[in-house]
C-alpha positions in Angstrom: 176.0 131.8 8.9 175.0 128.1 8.2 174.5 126.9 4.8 172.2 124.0 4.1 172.7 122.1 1.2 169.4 121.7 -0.8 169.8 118.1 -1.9 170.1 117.0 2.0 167.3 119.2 3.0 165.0 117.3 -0.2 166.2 114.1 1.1 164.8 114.7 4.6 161.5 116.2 3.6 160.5 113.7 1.1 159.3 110.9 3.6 157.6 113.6 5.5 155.8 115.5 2.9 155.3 113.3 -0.3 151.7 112.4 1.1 151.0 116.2 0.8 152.5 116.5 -3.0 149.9 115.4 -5.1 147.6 117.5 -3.3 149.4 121.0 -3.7 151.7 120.9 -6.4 151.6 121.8 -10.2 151.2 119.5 -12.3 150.0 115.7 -11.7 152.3 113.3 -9.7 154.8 113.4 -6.8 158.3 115.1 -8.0 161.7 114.6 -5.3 162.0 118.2 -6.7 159.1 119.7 -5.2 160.1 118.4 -1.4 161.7 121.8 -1.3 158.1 123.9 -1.7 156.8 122.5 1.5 160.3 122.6 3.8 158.5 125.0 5.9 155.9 122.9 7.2 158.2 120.0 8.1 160.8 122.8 9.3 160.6 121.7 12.9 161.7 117.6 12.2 164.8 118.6 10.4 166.3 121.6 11.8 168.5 121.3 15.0 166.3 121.3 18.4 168.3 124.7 19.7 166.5 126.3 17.1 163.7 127.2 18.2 162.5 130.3 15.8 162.9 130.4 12.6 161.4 133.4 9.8 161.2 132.1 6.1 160.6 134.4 3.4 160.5 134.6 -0.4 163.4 136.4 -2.6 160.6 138.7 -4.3 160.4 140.5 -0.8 161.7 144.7 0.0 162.0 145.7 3.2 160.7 148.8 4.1 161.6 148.4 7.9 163.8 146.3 10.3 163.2 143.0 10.0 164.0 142.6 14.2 160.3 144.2 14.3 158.8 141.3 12.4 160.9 138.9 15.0 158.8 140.5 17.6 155.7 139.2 16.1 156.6 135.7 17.7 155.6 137.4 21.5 152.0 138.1 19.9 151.4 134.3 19.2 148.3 133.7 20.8 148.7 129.7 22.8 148.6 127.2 20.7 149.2 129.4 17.7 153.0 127.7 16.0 153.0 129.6 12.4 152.5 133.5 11.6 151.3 134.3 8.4 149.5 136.8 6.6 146.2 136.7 4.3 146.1 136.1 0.6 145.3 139.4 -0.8 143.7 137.8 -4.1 140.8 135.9 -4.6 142.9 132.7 -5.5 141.0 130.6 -3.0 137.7 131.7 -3.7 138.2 130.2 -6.8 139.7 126.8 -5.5 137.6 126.0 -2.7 134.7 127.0 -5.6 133.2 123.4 -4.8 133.2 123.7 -1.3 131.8 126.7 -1.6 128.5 125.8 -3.5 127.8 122.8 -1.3 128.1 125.3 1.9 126.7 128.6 0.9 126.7 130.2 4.2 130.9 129.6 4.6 133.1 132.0 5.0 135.3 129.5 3.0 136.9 132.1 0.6 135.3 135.3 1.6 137.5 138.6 1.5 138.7 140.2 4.7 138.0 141.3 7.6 135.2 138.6 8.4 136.2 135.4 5.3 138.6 133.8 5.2 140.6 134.3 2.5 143.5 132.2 2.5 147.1 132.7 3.5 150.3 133.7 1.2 153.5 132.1 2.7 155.7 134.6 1.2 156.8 135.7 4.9 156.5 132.9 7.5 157.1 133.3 11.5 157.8 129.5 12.2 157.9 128.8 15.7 159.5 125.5 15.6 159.4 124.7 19.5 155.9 125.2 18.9 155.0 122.9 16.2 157.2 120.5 17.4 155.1 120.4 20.4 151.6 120.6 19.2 150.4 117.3 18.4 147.4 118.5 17.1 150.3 120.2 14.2 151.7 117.0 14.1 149.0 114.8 13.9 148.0 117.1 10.6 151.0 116.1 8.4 149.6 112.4 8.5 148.8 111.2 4.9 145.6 110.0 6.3 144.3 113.9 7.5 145.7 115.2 4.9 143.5 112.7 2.4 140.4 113.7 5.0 141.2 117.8 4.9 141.5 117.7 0.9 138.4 115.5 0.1 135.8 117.6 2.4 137.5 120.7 0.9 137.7 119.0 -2.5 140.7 121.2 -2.6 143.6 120.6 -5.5 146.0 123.4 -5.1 149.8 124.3 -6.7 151.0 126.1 -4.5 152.6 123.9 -1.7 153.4 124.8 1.5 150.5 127.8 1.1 147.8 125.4 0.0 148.6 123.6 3.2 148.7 126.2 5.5 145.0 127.3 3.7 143.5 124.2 4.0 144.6 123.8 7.8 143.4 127.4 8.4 139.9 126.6 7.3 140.0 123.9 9.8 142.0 125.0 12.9 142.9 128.7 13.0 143.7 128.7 16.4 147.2 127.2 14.4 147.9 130.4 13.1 149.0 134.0 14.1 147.7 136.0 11.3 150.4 139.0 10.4 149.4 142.2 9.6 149.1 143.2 5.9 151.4 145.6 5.8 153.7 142.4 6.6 153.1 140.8 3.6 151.8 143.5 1.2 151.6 141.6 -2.1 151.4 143.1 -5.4 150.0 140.7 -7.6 146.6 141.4 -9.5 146.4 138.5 -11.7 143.1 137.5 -10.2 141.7 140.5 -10.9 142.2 140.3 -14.9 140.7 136.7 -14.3 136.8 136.8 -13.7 136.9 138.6 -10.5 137.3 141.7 -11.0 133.9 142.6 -8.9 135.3 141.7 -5.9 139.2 142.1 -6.1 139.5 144.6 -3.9 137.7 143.4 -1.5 140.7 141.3 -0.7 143.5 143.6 -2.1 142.9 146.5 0.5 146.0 146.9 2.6 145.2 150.0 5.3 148.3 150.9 7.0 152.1 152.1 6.4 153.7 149.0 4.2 157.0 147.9 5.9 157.7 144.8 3.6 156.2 144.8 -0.6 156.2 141.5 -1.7 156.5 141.5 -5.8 154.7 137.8 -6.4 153.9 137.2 -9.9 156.4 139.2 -11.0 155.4 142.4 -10.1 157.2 145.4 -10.2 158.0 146.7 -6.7 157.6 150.4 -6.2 160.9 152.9 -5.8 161.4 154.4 -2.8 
């Protein structure tokens, strides 16, 4: 077991990621604080090079199955793929890219599954760090100056870091991104659905399939075995 200390991990990502703050975080500014929301898409310029494979997930997680299985997901990358991650199952990112949206009616920008794109929810991340450290197409994306480029054609303002980025990247160049499985990341949340879209929540909230992790965001109850 290695134990990283938080304040050395904030110090590292800072630099890298501050650009990328003010785009995806709550609340207006840049906090030192909030370094730690995106370490997982700097992951790969501040862990050791031996690692090579890392999974990130959130605490609100229960496993329903071994967690070796999700490892495996990393031999299904397709090439050139460096992150897996599931959909959003709410309609979060309908509602952000709602600009976007309007100006290209005939996007897929925000549409529900299986043919939209909905967004992704980094609650369970496959980071293959050899990977991104290698794409320089990746690399080249972290640059302030894309990142300005990416949020202005969106007109995206998100709060929800790393995931925001990962969305916004994904609208752009899916070929970055393995997408996992539902059942990998079946969230719980329904706070969209109280909140003016109620006519097409389940469109995204569907899950078909035998749930191996439930992932309580929002503060949702996760069900007993």
């Amino acid at each position: 077991v290695v134990v990283h200390d938080v304040n050395e991990l904030t110090e590292k990502l800072f630099p890298i990621v501050e650009a990328m703050q003010k785009h995806f975080s709550a609340g207006s500014g840049t906090y030192y604080s909030d370094s730690i929301f995106f370490l997982s898409v700097a992951m790969h310029r501040i862990m050791p090079k031996e690692i090579t494979q890392i999974i990130q997930v959130d605490l609100d997680l229960k496993y329903k199955t071994n967690i070796r299985d999700l490892f495996d997901e990393f031999d299904n990358f397709p090439e050139g793929a460096v992150i897996g991650i599931a959909r959003e199952m709410q309609p979060v990112y309908r509602h952000t890219f709602w600009q976007y949206r309007r100006e290209n009616p005939q996007t897929k920008v925000g549409d529900p599954p299986p043919d939209g794109l909905p967004g992704f929810n980094s609650g369970v991340l496959l980071l293959n760090l050899e990977a991104m450290r290698q794409s320089k197409l990746y690399n080249q994306l972290l640059e302030p100056a894309m990142v300005q480029k990416l949020t202005e054609k969106y007109h995206f303002k998100g709060h929800l870091g790393d995931q925001d980025f990962f969305t916004m990247v994904g609208m752009e160049h899916p070929e970055l991104f393995h997408v996992l499985d539902c059942t990998w990341n079946r969230q719980l949340c329904t706070w969209w659905r109280d909140h003016g879209y109620s006519d097409v929540f389940d469109q995204y909230f569907q899950c078909e399939g035998e749930v191996k992790i439930y992932h309580g965001n929002c503060n949702t109850p996760i069900p007993e075995d």
